[in-house]
Short mmCIF file of C-alpha atoms in Angstrom, two decimals:
data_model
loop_
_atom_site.label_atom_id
_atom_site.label_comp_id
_atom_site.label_asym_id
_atom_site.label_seq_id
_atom_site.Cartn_x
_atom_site.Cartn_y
_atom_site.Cartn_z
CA UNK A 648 84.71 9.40 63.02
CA UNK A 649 81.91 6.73 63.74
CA UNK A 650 82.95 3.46 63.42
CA UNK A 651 80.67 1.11 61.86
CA UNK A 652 78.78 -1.13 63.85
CA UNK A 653 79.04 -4.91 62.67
CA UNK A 654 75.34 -5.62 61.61
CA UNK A 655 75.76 -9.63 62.69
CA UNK A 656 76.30 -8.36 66.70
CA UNK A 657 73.68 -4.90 65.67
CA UNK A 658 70.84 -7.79 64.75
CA UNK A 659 71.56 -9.47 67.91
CA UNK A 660 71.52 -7.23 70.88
CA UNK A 661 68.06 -6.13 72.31
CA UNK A 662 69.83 -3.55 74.04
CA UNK A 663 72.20 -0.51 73.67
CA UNK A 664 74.84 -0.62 71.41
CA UNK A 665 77.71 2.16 72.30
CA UNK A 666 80.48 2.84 69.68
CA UNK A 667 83.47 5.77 69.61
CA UNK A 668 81.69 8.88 68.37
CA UNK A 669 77.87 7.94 69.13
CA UNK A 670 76.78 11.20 71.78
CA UNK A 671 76.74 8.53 74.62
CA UNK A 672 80.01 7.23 74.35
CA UNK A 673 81.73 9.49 76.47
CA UNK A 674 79.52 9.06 79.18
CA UNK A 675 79.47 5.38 78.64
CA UNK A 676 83.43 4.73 79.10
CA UNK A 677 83.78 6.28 82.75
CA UNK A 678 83.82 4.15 85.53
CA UNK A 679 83.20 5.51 89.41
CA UNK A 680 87.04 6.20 89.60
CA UNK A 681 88.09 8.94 88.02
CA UNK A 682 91.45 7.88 87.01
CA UNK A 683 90.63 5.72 84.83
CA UNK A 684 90.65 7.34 81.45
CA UNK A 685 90.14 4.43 79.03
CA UNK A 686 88.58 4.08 75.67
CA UNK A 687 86.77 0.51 74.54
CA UNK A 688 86.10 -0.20 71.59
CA UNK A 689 81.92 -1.17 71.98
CA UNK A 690 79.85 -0.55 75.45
CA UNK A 691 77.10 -3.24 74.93
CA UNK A 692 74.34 -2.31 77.79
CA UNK A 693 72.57 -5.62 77.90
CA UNK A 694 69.00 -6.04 77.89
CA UNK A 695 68.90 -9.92 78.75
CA UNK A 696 70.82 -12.90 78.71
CA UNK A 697 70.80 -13.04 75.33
CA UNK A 698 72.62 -9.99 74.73
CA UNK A 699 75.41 -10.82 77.12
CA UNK A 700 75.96 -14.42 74.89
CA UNK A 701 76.04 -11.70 71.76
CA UNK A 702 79.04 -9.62 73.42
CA UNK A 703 80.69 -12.60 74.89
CA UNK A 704 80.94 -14.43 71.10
CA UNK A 705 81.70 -11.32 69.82
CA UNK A 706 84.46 -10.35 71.87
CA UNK A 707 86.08 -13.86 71.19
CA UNK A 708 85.43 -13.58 67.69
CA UNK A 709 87.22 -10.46 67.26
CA UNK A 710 89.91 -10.92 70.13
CA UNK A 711 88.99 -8.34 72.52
CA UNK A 712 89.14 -8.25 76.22
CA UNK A 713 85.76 -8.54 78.01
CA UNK A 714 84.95 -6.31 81.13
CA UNK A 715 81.89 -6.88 82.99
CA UNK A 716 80.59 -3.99 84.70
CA UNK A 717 77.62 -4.08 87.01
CA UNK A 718 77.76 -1.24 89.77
CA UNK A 719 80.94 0.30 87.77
CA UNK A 720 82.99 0.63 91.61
CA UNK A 721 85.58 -1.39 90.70
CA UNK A 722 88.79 0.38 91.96
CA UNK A 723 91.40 -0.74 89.45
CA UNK A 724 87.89 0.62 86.78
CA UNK A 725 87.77 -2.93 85.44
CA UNK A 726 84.50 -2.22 84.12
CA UNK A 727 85.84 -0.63 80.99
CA UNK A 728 89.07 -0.61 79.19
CA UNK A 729 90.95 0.28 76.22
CA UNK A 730 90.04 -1.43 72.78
CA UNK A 731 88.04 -3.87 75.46
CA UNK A 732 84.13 -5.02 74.48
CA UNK A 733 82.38 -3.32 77.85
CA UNK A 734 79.31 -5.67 79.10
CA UNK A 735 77.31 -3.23 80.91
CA UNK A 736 74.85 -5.29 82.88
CA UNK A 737 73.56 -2.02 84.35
CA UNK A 738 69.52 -2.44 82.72
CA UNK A 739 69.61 -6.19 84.49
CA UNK A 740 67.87 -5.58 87.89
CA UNK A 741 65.21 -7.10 87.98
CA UNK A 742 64.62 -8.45 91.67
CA UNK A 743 62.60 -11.45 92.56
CA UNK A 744 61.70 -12.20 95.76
CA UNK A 745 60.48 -15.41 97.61
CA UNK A 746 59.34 -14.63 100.99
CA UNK A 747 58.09 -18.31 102.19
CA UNK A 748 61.29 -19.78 100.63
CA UNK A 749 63.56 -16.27 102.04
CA UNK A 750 65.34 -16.42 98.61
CA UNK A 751 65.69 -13.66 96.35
CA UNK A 752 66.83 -13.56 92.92
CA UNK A 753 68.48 -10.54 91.31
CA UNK A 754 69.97 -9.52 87.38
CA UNK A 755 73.59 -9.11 86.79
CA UNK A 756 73.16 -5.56 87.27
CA UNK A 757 71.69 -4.89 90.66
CA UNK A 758 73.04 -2.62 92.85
CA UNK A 759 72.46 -3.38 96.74
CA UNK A 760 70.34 -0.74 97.40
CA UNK A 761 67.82 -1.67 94.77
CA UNK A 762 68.04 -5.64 96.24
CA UNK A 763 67.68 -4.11 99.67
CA UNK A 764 64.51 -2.37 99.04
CA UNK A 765 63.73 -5.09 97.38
CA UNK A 766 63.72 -7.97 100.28
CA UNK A 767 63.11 -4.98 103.27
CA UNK A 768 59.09 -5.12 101.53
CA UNK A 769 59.22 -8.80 103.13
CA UNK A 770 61.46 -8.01 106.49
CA UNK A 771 64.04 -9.76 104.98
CA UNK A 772 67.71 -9.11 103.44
CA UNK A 773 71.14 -10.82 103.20
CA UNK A 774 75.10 -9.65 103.98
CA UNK A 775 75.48 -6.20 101.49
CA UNK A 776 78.08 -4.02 101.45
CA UNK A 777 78.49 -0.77 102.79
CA UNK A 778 78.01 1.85 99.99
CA UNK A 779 73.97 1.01 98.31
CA UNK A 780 75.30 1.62 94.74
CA UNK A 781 77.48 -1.13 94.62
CA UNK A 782 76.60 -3.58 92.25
CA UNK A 783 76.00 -7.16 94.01
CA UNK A 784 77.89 -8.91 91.28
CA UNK A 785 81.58 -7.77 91.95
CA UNK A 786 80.78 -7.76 95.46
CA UNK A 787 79.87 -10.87 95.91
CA UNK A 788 82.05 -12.57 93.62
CA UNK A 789 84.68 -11.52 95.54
CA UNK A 790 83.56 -12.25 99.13
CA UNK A 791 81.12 -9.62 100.36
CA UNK A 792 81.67 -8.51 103.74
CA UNK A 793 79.10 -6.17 104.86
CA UNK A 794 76.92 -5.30 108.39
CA UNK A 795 75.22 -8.59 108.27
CA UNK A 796 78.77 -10.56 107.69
CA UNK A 797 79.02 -11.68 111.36
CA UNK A 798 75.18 -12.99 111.68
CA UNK A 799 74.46 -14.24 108.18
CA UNK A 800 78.48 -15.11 107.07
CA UNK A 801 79.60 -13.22 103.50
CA UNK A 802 77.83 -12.47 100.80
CA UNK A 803 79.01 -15.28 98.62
CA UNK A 804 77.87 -17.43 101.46
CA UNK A 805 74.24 -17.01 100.86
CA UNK A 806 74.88 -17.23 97.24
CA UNK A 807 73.10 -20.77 96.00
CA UNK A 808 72.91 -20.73 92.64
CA UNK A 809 74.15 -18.29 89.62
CA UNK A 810 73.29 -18.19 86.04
CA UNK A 811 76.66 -17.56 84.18
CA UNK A 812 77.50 -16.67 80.69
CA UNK A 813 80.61 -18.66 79.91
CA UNK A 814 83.64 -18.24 77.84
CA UNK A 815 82.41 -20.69 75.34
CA UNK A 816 79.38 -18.36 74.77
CA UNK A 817 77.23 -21.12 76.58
CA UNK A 818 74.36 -20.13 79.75
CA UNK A 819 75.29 -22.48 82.33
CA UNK A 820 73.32 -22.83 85.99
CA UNK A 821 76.19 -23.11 88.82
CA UNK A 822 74.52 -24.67 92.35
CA UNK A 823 75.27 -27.06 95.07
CA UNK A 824 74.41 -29.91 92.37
CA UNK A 825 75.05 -28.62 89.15
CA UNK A 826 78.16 -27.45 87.55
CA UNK A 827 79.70 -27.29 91.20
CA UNK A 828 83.25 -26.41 90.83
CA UNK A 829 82.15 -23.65 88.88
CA UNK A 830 79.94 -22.66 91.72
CA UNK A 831 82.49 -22.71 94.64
CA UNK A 832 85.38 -20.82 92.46
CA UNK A 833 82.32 -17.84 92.19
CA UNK A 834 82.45 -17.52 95.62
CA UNK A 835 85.54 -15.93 96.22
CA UNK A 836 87.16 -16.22 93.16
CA UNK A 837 86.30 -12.54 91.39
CA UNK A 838 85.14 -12.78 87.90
CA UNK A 839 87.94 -14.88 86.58
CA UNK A 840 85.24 -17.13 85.25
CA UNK A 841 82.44 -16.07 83.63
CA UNK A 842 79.89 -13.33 83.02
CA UNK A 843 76.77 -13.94 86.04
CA UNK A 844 73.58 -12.67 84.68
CA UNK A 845 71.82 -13.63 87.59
CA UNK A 846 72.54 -14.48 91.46
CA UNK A 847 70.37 -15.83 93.62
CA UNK A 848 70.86 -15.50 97.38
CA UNK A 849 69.60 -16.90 100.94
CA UNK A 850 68.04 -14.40 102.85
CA UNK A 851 67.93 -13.69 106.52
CA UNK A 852 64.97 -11.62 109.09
CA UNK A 853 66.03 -8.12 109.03
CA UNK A 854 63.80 -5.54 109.63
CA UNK A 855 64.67 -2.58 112.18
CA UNK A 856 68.05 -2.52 112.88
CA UNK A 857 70.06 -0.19 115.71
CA UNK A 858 72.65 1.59 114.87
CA UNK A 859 74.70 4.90 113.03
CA UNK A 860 78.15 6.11 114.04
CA UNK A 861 80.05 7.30 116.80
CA UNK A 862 82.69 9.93 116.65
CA UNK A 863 85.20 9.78 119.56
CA UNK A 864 88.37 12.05 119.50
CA UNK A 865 91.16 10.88 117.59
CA UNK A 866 93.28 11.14 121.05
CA UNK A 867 91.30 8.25 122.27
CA UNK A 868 91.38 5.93 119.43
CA UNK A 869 93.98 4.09 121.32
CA UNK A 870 91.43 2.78 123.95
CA UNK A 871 88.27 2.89 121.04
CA UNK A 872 90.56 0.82 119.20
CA UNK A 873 92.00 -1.51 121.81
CA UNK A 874 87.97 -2.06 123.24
CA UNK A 875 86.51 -3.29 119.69
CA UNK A 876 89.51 -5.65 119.77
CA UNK A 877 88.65 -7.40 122.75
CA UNK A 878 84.72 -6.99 122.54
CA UNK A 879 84.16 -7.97 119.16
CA UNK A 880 85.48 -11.68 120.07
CA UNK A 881 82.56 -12.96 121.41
CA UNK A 882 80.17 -9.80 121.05
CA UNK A 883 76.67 -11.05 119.73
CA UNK A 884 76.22 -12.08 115.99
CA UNK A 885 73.79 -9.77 115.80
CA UNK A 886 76.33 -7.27 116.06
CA UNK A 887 77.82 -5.90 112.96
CA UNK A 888 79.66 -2.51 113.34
CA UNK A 889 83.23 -1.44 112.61
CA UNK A 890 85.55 1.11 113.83
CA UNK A 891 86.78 3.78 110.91
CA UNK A 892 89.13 6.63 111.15
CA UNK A 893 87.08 9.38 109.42
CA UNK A 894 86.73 13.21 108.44
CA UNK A 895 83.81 14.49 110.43
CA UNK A 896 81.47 15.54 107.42
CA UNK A 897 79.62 18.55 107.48
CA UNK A 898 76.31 16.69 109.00
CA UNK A 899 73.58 18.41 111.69
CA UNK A 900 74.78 16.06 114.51
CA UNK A 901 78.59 16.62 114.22
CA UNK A 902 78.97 20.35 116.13
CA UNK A 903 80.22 23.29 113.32
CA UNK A 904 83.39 24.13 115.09
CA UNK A 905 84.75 20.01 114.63
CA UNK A 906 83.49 19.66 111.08
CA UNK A 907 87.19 18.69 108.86
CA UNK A 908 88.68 17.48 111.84
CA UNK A 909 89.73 13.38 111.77
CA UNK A 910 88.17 10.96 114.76
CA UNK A 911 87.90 7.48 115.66
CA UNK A 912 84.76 6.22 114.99
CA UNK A 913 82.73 3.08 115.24
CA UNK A 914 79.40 2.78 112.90
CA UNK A 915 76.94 0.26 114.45
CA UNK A 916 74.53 -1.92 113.29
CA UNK A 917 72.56 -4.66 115.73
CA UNK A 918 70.24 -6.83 114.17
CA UNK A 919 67.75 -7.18 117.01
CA UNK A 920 66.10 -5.86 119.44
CA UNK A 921 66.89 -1.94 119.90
CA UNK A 922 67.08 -2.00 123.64
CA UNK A 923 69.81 -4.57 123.31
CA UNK A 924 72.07 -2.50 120.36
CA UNK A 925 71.66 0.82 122.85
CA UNK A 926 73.23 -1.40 125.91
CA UNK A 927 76.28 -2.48 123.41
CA UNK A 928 76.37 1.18 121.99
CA UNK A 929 76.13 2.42 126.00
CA UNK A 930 79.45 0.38 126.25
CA UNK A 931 81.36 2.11 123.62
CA UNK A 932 80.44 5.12 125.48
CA UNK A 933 81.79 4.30 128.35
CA UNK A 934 85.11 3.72 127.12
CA UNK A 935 85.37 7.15 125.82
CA UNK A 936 82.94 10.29 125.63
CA UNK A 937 81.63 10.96 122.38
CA UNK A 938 81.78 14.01 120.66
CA UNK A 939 79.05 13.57 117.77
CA UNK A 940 76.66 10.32 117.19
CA UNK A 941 73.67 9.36 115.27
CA UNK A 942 72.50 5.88 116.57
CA UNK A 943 68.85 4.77 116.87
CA UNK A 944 66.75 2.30 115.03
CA UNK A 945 66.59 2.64 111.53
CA UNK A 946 65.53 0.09 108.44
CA UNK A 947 68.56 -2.11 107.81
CA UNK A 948 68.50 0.03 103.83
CA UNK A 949 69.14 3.57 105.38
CA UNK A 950 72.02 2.41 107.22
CA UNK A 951 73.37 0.41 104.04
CA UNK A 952 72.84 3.84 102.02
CA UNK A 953 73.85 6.55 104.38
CA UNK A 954 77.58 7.23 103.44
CA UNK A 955 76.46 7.34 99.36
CA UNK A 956 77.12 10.99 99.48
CA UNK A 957 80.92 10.48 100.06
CA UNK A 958 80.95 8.31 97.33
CA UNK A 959 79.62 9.78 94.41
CA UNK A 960 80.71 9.21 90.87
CA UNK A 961 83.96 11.06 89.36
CA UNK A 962 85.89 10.81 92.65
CA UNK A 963 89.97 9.56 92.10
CA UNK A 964 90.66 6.16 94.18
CA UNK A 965 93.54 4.45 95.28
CA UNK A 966 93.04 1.72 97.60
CA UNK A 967 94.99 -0.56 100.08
CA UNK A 968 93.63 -3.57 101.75
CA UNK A 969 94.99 -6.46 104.32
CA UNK A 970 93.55 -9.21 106.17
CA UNK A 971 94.50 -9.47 109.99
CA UNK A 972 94.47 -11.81 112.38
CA UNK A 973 95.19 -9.79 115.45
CA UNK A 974 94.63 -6.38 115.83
CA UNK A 975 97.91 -5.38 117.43
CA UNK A 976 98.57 -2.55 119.88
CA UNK A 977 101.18 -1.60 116.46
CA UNK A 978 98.77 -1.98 114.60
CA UNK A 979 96.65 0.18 116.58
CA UNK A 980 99.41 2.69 116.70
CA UNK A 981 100.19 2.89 112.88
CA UNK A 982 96.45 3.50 112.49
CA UNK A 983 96.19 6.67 114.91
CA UNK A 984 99.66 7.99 113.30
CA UNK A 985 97.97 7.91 109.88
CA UNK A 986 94.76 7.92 110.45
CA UNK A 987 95.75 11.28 111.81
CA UNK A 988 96.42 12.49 107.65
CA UNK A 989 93.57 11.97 106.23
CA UNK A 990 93.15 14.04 103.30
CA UNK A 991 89.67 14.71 102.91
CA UNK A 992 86.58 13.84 103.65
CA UNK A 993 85.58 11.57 101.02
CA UNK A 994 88.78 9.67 102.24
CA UNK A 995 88.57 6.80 105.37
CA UNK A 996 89.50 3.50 106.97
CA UNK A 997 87.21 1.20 107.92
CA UNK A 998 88.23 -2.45 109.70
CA UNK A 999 85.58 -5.17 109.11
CA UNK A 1000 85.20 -7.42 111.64
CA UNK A 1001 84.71 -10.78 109.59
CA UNK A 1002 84.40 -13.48 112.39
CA UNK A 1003 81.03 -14.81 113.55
CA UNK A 1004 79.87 -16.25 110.72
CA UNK A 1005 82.18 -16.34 108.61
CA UNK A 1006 84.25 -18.23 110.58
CA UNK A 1007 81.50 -21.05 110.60
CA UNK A 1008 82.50 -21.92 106.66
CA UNK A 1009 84.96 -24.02 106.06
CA UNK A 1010 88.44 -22.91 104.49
CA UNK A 1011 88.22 -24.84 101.12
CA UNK A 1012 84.20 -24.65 101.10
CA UNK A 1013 84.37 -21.71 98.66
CA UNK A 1014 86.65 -20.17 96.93
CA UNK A 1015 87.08 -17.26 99.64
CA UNK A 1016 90.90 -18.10 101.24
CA UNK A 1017 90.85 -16.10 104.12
CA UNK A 1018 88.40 -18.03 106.85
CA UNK A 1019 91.33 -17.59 109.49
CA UNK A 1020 91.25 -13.50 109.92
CA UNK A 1021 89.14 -11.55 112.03
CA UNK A 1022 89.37 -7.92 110.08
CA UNK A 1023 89.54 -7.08 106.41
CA UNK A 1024 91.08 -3.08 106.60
CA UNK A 1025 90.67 -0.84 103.82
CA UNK A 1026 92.80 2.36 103.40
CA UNK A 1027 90.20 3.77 100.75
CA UNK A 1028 91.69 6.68 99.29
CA UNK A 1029 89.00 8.98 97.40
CA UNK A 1030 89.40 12.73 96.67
CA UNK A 1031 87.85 15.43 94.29
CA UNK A 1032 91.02 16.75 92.60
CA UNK A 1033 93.23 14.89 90.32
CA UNK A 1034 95.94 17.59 91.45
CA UNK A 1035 96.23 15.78 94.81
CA UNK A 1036 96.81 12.44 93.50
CA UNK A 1037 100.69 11.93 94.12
CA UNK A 1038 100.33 13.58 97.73
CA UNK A 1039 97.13 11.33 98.40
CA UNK A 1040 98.65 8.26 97.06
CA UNK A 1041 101.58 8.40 98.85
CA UNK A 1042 99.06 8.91 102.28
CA UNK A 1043 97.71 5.34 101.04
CA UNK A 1044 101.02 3.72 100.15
CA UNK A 1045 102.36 4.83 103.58
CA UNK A 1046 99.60 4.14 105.59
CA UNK A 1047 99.78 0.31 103.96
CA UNK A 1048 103.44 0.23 104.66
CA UNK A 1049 103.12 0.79 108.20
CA UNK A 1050 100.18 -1.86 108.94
CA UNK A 1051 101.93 -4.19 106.28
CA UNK A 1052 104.16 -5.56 109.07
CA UNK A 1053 101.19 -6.30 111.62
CA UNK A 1054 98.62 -7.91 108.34
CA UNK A 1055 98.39 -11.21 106.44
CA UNK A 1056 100.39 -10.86 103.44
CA UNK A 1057 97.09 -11.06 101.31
CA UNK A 1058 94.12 -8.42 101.21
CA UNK A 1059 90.74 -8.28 99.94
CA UNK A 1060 90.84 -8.59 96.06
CA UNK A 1061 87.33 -6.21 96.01
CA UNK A 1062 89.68 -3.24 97.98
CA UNK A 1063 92.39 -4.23 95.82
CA UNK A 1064 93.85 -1.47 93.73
CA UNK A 1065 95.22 -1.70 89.60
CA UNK A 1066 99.23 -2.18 91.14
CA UNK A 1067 98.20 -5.36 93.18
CA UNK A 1068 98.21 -7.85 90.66
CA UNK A 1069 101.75 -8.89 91.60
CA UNK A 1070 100.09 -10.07 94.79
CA UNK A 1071 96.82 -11.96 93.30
CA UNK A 1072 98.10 -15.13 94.82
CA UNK A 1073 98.32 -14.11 98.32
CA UNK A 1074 95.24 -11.48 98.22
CA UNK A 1075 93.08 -14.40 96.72
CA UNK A 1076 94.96 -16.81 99.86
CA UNK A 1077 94.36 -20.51 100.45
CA UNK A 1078 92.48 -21.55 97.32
CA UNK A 1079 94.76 -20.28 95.40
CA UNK A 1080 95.83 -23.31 93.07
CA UNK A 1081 92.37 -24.88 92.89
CA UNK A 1082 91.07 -21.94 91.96
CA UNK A 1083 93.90 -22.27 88.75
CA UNK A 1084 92.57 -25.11 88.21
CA UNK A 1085 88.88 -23.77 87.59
CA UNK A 1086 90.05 -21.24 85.68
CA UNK A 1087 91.80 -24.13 83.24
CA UNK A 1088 88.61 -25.71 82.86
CA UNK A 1089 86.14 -22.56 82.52
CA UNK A 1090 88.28 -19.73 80.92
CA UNK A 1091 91.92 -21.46 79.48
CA UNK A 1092 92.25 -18.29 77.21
CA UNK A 1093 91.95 -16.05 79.87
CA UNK A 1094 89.12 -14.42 77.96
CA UNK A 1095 87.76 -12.93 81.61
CA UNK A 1096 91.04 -11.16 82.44
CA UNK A 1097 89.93 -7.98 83.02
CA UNK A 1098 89.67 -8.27 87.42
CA UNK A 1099 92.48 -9.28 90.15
CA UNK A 1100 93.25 -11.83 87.53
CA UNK A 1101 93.67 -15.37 87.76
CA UNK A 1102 96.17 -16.77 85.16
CA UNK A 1103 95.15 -20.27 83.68
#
């Protein structure tokens, strides 16, 4: 049965209005993640601003849940939940870009490969993630560590101003100058605090980058591993690449006979000159011989798009994350032992280097509590069949276990998976209590609850 739509929020939304029983619905509720199975009460896909204030008000009016959804890759599937009002910000991406000023300005809604296409028209682009239909919202409100992270610092770094649909139902600017406590606890601090309708970022010279993977046998991960380590240190800032244990996929540069099989590999990306990247790239060869690459100069959105076809929608994730400060030789050894299981293909580990840059921000200059480690590892679990998903989240759950002892206690709250919510303290680290604090001020009835949640 059709519920009816009240005609106060019908008469003020410009956009979409989704209820149970309208033919879109059941497209409308699913998220990325498969697992998630839940049923909202309205999907609201917002045309504007204006439409976002109408959902907001509306969800506090009837004492519902809010969850924002821009790209819809949120692991835990906090873009949707049961009997929950669902702000899809999915029609807001409009991008705006300021060449002379290198600033671009983007809707709610964007996903990074859109923004990237975007800013590549003027050479330009800031720190993305690694997957091009991300949204840029949830990425950078949690951090956003990407290729660029090391030159250009995270993504939340070259964030300088938001426009952010409160709690309150009010459109507030959050910069340097105005509203600033707001501002710092959106860099970092998830979307504990408000619906952002539009970012605006710094942008950096990025034109032709070089760079694309490097398969190595799995048998040699040791040394792969245990090179990166020490090289990354004080490797260029240009330099953005991170090793990954990974399924060779069925692609024309990985021979027939090794496609399925699991490798060490390290995907590059050098923002400068190409001669340069192929001397660093030349040094990961000599460590090891290679047994499939595709490296080269490319535009800095190819690289940023090429593994979308391991991600696609409808997929079942579980995911594990942890900061580290020293890449162990334990460490190193818990990652070749399970690195070694990988399920399938759609299934890897990737460790970010995050110093560089990143390291050039203060601790309590955002709200991103984690300035003291040098990798951010994800154990991203992703498969096809929902029959696999004991066996493959066990693989995850192990896997964590054994680098547990050799990590920070926190992770990444954007890797962060549904059952990490007992550790929202440590995953969102230093900034923890001021970031409380915001929260009191901006959002005491916890309205925005739906994320890696911080309690008022």
């Amino acid at each position: 049965m059709t519920t009816q739509l009240p005609g106060t929020l019908a008469d003020r939304i410009r956009g979409q209005v989704i209820r149970p029983g309208d033919p879109d619905y059941e497209d409308a509720r699913h998220v990325y993640n498969a697992m998630i199975d839940a049923r909202p009460h309205l999907i609201i896909r917002c045309a504007g601003t204006d439409d976002v204030v109408a959902a907001v008000r509306y969800a506090t009016e009837t004492g519902r849940a809010v969850a924002v959804r821009g790209g819809g890759h949120s692991v835990p599937g906090f873009g949707t939940a049961d009997d929950a009002v669902v702000v899809d910000l999915s029609a807001m991406q409009a991008v705006d870009v300021d060449p002379a000023a290198r600033t671009a300005s983007a809707g709610g809604g964007t996903t990074w490969g859109r923004f990237n296409d975007a800013t590549a028209a003027s050479g330009l682009a800031t720190t993305g993630g690694i997957i091009s239909t991300t949204g840029v919202g949830g990425l950078t409100l949690g951090g956003g560590i990407g290729y660029l992270s090391r030159g250009a610092g995270l993504s939340c770094d070259n964030l300088v101003a938001a426009e952010v649909v409160t709690a309150d139902g009010r459109v507030v600017t959050a910069d340097e100058d105005e509203n600033a406590d707001l501002f710092w606890a959106l860099r970092g601090g998830g979307g504990n605090f408000g619906v952002v309708t539009r970012f605006t970022y710094r942008l950096q010279p990025v034109d032709q980058i070089y760079g694309g993977p490097v398969f190595f046998e799995l048998a040699d991960a040791p040394a792969v591993l245990t090179f990166f380590r020490e090289f990354i240190r004080d490797a260029p800032r240009e330099y953005g690449g991170f090793p990954a244990l990974q399924i060779a996929p069925p692609l024309p540069f990985v021979p027939e006979a090794r496609v399925g099989e699991p490798f060490v590999a390290v995907v590059s990306c050098y923002n400068g000159p190409a001669e340069e990247g192929e001397r660093i790239i030349a040094g990961l060869r000599e460590v090891a011989a290679p047994v499939a690459e595709h490296v080269g100069p490319m535009p800095y959105p190819a690289l940023n798009s090429a593994f979308d076809p391991l991600v696609p929608p409808g997929l079942q994730h579980y995911w594990k994350a942890a900061f580290v400060t020293e890449l162990t030789d334990e460490a190193i050894a818990a990652h070749v032992e399970h690195g070694a299981r990988l399920p399938v293909v759609n299934s890897t580990v990737h460790i970010y280097p995050i110093n560089g840059a990143v390291h050039d921000v203060a601790p309590d200059a955002t709200a991103f509590g984690h300035r003291d480690a040098d990798f951010a590892t994800v154990i991203a679990g992703m498969w096809p069949d929902p029959a696999d998903n004991e066996a493959n989240t066990r693989w995850v759950r192990d896997y964590y276990a054994a680098i547990a002892p050799h990590s920070q206690a926190g992770g990444y709250t954007n890797f962060a998976s549904a059952d990490d919510a007992a550790k929202v303290a440590e995953n969102y680290g230093a900034n923890y209590e001021r970031l409380r604090e915001v929260k009191r001020a901006w959002d005491p009835g916890n309205l925005f609850r739906l994320n890696q949640n911080i309690r008022p």
